JSON list of C-alpha atoms and ligand atoms in Angstrom, two decimals:
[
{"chain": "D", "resi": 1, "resn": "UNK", "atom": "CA", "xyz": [0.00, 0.00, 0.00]},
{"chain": "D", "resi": 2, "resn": "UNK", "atom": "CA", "xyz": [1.45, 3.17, -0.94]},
{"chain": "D", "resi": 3, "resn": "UNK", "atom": "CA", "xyz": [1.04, 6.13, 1.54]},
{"chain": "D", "resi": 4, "resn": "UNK", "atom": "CA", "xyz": [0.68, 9.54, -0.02]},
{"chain": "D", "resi": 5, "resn": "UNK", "atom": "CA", "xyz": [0.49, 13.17, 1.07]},
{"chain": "D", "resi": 6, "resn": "UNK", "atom": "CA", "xyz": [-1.52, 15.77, -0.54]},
{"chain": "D", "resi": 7, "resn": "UNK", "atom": "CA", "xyz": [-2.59, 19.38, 0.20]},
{"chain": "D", "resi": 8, "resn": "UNK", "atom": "CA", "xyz": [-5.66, 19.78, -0.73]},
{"chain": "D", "resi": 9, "resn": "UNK", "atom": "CA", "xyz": [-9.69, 19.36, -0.16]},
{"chain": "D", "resi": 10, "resn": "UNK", "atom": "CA", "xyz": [-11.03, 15.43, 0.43]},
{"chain": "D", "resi": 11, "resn": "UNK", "atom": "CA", "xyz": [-13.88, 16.15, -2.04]},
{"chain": "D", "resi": 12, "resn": "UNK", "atom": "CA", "xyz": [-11.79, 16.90, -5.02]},
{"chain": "D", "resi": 13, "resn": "UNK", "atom": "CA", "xyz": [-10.22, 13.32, -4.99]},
{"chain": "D", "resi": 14, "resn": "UNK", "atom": "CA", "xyz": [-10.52, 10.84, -7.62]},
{"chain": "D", "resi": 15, "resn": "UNK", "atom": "CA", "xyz": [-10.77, 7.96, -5.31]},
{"chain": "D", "resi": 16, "resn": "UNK", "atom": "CA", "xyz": [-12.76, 5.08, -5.05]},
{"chain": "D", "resi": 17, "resn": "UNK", "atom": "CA", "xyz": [-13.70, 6.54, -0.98]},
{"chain": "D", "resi": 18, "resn": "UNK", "atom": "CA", "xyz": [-13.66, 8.86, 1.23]},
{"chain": "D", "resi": 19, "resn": "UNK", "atom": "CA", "xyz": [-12.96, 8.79, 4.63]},
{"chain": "D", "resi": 20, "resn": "UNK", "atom": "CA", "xyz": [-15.60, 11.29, 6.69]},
{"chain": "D", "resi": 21, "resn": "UNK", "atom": "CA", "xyz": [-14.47, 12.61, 10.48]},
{"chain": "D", "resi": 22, "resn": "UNK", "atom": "CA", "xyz": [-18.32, 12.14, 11.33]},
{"chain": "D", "resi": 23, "resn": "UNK", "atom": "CA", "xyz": [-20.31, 12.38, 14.52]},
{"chain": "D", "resi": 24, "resn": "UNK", "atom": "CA", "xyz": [-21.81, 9.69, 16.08]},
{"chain": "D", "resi": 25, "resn": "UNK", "atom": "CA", "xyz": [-25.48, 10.81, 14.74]},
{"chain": "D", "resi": 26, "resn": "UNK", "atom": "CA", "xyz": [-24.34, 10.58, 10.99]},
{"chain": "D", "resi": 27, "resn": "UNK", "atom": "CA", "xyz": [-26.63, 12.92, 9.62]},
{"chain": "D", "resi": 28, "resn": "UNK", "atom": "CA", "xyz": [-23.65, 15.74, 9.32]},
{"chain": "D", "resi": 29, "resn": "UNK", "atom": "CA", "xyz": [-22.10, 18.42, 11.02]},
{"chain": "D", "resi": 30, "resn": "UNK", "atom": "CA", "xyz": [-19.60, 20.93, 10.32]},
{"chain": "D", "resi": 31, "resn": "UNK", "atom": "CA", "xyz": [-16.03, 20.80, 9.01]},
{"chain": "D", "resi": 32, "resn": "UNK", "atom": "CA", "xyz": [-14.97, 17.81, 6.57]},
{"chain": "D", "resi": 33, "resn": "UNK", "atom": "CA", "xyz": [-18.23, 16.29, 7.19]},
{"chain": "D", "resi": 34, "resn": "UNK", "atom": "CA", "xyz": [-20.32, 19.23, 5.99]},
{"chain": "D", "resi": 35, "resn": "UNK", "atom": "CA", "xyz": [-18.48, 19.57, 2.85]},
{"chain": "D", "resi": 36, "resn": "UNK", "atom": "CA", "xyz": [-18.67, 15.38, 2.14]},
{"chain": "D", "resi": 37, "resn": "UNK", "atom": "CA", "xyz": [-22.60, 15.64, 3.09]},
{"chain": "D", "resi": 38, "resn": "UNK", "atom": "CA", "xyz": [-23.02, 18.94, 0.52]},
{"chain": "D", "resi": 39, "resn": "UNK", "atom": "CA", "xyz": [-20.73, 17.40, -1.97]},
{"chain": "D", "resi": 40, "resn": "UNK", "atom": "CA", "xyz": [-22.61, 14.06, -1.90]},
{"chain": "D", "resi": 41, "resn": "UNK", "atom": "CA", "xyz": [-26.24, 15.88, -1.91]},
{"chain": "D", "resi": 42, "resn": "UNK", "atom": "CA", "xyz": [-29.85, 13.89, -1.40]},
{"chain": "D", "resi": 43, "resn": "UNK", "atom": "CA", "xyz": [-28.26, 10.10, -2.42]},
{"chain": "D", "resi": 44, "resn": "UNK", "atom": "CA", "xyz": [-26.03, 10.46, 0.35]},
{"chain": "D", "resi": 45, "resn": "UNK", "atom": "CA", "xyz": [-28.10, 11.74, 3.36]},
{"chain": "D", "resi": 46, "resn": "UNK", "atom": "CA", "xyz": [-31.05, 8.93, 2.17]},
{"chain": "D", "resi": 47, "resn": "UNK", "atom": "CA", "xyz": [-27.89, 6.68, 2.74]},
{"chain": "D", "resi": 48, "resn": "UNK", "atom": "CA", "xyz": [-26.74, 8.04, 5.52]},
{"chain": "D", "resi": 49, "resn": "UNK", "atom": "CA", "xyz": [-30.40, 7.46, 7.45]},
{"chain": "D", "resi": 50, "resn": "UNK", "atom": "CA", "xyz": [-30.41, 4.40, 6.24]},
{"chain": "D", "resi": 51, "resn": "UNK", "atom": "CA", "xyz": [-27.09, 3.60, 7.88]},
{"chain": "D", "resi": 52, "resn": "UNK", "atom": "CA", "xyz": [-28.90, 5.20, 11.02]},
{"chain": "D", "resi": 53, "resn": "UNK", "atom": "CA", "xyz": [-31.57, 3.57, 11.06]},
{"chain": "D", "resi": 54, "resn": "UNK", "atom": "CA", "xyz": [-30.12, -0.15, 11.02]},
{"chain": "D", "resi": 55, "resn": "UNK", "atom": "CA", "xyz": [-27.05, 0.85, 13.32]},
{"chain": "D", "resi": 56, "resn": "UNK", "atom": "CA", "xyz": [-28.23, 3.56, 15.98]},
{"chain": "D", "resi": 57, "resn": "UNK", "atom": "CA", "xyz": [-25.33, 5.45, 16.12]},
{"chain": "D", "resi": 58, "resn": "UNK", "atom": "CA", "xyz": [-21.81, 4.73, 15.48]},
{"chain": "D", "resi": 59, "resn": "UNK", "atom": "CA", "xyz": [-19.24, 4.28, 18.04]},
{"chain": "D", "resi": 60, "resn": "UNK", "atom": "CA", "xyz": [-16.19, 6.37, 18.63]},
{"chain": "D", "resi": 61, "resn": "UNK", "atom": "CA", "xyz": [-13.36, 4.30, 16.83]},
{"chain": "D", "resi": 62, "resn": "UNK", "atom": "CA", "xyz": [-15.64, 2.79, 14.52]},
{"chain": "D", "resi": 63, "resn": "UNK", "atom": "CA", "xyz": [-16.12, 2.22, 10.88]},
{"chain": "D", "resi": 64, "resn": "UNK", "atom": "CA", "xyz": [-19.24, 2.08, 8.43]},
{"chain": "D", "resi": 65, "resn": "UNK", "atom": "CA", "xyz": [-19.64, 2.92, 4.35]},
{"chain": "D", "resi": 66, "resn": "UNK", "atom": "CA", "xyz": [-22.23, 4.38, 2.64]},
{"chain": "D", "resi": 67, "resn": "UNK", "atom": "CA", "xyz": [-22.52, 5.46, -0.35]},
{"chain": "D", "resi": 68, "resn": "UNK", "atom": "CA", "xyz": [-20.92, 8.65, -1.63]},
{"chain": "D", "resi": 69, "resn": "UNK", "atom": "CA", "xyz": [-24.20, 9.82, -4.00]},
{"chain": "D", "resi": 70, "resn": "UNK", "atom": "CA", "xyz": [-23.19, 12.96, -5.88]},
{"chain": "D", "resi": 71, "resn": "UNK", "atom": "CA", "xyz": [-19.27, 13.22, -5.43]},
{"chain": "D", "resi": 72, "resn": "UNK", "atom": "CA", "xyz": [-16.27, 11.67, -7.54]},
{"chain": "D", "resi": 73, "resn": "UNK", "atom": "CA", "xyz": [-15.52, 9.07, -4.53]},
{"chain": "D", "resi": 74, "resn": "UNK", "atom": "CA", "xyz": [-18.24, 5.83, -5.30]},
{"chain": "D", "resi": 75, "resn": "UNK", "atom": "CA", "xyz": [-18.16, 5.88, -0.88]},
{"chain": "D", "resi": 76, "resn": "UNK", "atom": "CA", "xyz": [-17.80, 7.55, 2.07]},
{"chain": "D", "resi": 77, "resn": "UNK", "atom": "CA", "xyz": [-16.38, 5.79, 5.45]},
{"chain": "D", "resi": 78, "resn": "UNK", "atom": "CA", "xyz": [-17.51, 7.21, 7.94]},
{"chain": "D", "resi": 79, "resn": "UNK", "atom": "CA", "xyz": [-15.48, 7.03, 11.33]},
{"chain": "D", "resi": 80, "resn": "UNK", "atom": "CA", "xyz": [-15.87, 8.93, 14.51]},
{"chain": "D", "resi": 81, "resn": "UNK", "atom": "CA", "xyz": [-12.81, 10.56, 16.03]},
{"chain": "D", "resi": 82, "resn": "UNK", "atom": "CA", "xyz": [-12.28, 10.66, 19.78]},
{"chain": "D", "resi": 83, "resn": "UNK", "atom": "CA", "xyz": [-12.23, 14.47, 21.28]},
{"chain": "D", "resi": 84, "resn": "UNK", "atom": "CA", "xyz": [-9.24, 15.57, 22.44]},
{"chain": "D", "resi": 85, "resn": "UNK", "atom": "CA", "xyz": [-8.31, 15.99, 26.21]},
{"chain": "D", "resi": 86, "resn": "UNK", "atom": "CA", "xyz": [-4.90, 16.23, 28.03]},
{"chain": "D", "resi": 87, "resn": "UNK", "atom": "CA", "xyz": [-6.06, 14.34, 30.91]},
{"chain": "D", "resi": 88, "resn": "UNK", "atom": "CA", "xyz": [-6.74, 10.85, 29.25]},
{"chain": "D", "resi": 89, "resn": "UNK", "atom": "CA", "xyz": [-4.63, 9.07, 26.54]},
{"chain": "D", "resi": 90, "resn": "UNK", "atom": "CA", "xyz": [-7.68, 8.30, 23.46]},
{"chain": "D", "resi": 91, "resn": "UNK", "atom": "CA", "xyz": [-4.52, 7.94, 20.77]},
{"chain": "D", "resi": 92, "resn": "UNK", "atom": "CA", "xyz": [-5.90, 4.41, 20.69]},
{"chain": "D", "resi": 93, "resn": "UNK", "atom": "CA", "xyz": [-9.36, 5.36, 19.40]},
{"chain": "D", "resi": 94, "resn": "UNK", "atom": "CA", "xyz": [-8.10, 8.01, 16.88]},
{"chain": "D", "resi": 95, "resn": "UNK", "atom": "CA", "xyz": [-5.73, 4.99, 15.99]},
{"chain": "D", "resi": 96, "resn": "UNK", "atom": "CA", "xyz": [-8.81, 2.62, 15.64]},
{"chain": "D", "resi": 97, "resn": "UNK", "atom": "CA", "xyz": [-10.37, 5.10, 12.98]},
{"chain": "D", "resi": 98, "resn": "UNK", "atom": "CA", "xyz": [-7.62, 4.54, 10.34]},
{"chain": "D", "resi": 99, "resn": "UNK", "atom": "CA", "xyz": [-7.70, 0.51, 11.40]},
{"chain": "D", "resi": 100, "resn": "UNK", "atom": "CA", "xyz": [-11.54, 0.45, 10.96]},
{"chain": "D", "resi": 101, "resn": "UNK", "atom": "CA", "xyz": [-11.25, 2.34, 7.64]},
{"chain": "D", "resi": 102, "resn": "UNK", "atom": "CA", "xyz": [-8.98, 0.27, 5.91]},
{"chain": "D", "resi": 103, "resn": "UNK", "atom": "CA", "xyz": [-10.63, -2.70, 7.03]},
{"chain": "D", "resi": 104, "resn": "UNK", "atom": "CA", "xyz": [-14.23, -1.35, 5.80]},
{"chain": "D", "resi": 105, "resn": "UNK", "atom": "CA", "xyz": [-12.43, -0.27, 2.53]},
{"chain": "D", "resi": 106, "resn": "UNK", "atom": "CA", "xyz": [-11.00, -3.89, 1.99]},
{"chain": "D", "resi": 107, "resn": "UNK", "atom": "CA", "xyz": [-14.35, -5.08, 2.02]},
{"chain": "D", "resi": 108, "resn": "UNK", "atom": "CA", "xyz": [-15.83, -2.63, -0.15]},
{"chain": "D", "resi": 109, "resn": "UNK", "atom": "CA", "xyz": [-13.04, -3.60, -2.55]},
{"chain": "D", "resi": 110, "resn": "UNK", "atom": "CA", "xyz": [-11.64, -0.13, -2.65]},
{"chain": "D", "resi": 111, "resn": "UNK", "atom": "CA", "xyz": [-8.32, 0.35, -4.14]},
{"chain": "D", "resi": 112, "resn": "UNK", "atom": "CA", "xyz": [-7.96, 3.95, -3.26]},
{"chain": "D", "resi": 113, "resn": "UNK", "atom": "CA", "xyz": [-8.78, 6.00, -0.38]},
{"chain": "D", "resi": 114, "resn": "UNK", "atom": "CA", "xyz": [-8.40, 9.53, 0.61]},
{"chain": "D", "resi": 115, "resn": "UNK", "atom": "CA", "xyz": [-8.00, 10.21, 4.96]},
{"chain": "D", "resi": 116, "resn": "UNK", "atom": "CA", "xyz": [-8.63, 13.87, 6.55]},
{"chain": "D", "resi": 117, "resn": "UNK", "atom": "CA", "xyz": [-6.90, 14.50, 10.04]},
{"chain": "D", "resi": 118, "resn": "UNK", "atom": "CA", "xyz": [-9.79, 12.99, 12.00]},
{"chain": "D", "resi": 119, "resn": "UNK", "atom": "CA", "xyz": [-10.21, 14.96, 15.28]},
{"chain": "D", "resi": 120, "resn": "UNK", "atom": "CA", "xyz": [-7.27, 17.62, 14.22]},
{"chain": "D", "resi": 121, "resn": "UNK", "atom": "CA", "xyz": [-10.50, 19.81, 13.77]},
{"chain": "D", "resi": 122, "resn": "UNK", "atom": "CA", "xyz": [-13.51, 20.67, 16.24]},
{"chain": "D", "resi": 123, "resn": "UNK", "atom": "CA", "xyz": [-12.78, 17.43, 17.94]},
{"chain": "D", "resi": 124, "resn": "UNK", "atom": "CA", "xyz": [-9.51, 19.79, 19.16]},
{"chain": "D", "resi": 125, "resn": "UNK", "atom": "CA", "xyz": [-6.63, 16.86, 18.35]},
{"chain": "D", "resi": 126, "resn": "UNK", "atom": "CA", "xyz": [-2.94, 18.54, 18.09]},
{"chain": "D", "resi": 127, "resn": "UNK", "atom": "CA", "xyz": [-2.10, 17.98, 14.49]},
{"chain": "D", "resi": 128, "resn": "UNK", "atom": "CA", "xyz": [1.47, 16.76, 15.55]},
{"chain": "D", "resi": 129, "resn": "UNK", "atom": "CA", "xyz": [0.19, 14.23, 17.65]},
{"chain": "D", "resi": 130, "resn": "UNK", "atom": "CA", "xyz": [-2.91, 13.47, 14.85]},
{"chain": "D", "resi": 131, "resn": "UNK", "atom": "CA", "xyz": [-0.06, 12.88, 12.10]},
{"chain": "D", "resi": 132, "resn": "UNK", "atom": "CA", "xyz": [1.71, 10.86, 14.18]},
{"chain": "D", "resi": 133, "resn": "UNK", "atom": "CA", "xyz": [-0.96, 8.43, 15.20]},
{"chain": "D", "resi": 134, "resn": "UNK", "atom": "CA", "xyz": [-2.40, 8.56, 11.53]},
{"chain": "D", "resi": 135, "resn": "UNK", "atom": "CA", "xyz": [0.74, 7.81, 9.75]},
{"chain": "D", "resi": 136, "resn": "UNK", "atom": "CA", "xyz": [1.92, 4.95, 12.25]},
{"chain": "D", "resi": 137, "resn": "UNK", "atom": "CA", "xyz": [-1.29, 3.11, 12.06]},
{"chain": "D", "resi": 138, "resn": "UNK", "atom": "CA", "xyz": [-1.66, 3.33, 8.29]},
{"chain": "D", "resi": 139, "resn": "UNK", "atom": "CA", "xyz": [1.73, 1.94, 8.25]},
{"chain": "D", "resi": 140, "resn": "UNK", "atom": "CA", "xyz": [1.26, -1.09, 10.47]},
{"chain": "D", "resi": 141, "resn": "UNK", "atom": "CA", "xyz": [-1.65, -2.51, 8.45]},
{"chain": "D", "resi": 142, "resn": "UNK", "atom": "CA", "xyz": [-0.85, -4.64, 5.78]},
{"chain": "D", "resi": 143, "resn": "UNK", "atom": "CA", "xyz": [-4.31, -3.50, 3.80]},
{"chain": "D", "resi": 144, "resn": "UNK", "atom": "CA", "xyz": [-5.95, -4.92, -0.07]},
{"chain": "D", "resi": 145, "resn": "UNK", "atom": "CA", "xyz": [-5.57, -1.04, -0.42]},
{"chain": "D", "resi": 146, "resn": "UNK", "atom": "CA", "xyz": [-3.40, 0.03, -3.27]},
{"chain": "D", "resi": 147, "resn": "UNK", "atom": "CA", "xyz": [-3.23, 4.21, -1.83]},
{"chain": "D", "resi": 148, "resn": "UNK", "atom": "CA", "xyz": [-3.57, 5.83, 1.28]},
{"chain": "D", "resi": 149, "resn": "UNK", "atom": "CA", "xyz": [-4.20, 9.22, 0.95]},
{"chain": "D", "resi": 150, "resn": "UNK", "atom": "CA", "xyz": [-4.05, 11.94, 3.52]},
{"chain": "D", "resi": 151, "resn": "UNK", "atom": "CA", "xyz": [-5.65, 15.07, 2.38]},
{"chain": "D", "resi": 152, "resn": "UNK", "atom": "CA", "xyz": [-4.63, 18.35, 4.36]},
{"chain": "D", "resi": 153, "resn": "UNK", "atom": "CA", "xyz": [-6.40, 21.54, 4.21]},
{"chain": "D", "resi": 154, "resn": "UNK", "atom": "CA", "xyz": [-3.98, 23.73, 5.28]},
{"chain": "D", "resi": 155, "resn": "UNK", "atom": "CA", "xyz": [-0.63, 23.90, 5.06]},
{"chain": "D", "resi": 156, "resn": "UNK", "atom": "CA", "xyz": [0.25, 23.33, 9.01]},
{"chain": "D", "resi": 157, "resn": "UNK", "atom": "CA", "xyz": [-1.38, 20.25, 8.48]},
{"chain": "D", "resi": 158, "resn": "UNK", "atom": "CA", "xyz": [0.12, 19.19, 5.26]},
{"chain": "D", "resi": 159, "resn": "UNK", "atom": "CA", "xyz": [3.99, 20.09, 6.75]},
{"chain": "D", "resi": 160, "resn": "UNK", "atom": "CA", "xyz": [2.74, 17.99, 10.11]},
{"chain": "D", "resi": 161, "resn": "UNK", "atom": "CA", "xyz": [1.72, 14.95, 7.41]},
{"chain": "D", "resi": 162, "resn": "UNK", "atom": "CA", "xyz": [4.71, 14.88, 5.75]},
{"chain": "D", "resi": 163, "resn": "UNK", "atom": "CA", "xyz": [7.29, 15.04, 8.50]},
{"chain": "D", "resi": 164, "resn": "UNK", "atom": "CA", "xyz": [5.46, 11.93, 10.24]},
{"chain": "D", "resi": 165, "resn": "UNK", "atom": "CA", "xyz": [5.88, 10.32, 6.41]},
{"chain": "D", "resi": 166, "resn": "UNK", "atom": "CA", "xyz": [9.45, 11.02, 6.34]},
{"chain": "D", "resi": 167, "resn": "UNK", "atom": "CA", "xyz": [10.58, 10.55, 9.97]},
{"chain": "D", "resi": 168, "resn": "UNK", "atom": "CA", "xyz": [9.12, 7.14, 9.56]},
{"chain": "D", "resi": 169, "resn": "UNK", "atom": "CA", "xyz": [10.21, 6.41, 6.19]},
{"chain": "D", "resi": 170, "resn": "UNK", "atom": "CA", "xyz": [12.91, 3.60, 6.17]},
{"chain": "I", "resi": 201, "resn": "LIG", "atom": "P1", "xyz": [-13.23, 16.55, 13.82]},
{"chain": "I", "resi": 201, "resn": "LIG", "atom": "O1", "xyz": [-14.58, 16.89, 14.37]},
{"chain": "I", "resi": 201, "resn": "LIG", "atom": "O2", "xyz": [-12.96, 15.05, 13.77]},
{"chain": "I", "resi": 201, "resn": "LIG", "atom": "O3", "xyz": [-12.12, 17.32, 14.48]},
{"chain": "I", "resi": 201, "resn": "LIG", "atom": "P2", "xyz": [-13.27, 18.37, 11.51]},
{"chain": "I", "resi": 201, "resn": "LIG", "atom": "O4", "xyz": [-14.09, 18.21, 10.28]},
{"chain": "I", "resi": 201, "resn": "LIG", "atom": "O5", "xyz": [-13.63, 19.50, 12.42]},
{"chain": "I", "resi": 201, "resn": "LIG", "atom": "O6", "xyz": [-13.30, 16.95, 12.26]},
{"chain": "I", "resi": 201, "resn": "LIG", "atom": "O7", "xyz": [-11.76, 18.54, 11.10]},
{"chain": "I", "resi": 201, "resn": "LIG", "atom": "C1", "xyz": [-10.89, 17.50, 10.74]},
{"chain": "I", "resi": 201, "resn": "LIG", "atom": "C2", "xyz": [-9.83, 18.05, 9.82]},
{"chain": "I", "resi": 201, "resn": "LIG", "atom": "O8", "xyz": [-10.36, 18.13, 8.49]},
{"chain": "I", "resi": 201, "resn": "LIG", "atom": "C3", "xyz": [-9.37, 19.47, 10.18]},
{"chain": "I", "resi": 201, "resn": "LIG", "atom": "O9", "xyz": [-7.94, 19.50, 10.12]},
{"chain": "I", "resi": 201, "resn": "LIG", "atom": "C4", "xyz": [-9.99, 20.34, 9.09]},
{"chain": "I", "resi": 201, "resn": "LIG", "atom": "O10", "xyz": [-9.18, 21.47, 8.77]},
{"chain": "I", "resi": 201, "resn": "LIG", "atom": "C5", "xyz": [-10.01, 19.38, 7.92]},
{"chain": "I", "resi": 201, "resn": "LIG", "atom": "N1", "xyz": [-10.99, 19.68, 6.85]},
{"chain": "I", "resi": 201, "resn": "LIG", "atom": "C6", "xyz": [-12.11, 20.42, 6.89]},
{"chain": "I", "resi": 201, "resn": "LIG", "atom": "N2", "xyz": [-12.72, 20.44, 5.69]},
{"chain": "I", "resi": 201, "resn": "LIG", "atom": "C7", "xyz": [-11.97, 19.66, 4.85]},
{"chain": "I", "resi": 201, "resn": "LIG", "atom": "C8", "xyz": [-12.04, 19.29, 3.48]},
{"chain": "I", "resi": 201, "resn": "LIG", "atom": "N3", "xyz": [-13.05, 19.71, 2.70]},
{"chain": "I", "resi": 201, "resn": "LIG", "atom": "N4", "xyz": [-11.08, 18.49, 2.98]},
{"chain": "I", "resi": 201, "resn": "LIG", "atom": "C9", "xyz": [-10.05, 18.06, 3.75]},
{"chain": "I", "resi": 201, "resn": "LIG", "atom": "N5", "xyz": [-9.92, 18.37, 5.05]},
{"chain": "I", "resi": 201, "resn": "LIG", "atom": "C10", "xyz": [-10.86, 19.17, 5.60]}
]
């Protein structure tokens, strides 16, 4: 699996899915989820209830696909980040997210998919520390996947990205 690093936004990507930093409820927020739910249009939120409807709510750490509807992506995986707080270690969830992903995009069949910095936004994450734990847990997972993706909005995040990609790079 090759691990790329692009600056950029997740809804311009010509890949087969999209990973969403959602909220538990599913049916959209703000940030990278707003702009996937917009970009995706009617199709998506019908899937999107649908997904609600037979699974409550997802879990923080979890995985689940539907489809993407209106957007270049044929799916969106949908994960929910763990908030940030200095007074508990949740590197393990955020960790889980990227696991979950991959593993939901193997079954798919997906051969590419394109990753925001899940919780590096509202959820309050310090991007260092989001890069880190993104890049490291891609890394260890020997995934059907033929491209990871990160996609960075801004530039911080895009130098944070590529530094954990290099440091790590053998
Ligand atoms: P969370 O609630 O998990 O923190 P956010 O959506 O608030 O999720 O932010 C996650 C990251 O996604 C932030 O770094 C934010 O800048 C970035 N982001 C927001 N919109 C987009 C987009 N359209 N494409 C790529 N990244 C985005």
């Amino acid at each position: 699996m090759r691990i790329t690093v692009v600056r950029g936004d997740i809804i311009d990507q010509d890949v087969d899915a999209v990973v969403n930093a959602a909220n538990s409820g599913l049916l959209g927020g703000g940030g990278v989820d707003g702009a996937i739910l917009r970009a995706g249009g009617q199709a998506q939120l019908d899937a999107r209830r649908a997904l609600r409807d037979r699974i409550g709510s997802l879990s923080t750490g979890q995985a689940a696909a539907t489809i993407a509807g209106d957007m270049r992506a044929r799916w969106v995986i949908h994960v929910v980040g763990p908030v940030w707080t200095s007074t508990e270690d949740r590197g393990g969830l955020l960790g889980s997210c990227y696991r979950e992903a991959l593993r939901v995009a193997d079954e798919l069949g997906a051969r590419t998919v394109a990753f925001p910095a899940v919780s590096a936004g509202v959820y309050g994450w310090p991007m260092r520390s989001a890069a880190d734990i993104a890049v490291t847990t891609i890394r260890a997972i020997d995934a059907g996947v033929d491209e990871a993706r990160f996609v960075l909005f801004s530039d911080g995040a895009y130098a944070e990205f590529s530094r954990a990609l290099d440091r790590q790079d053998p």
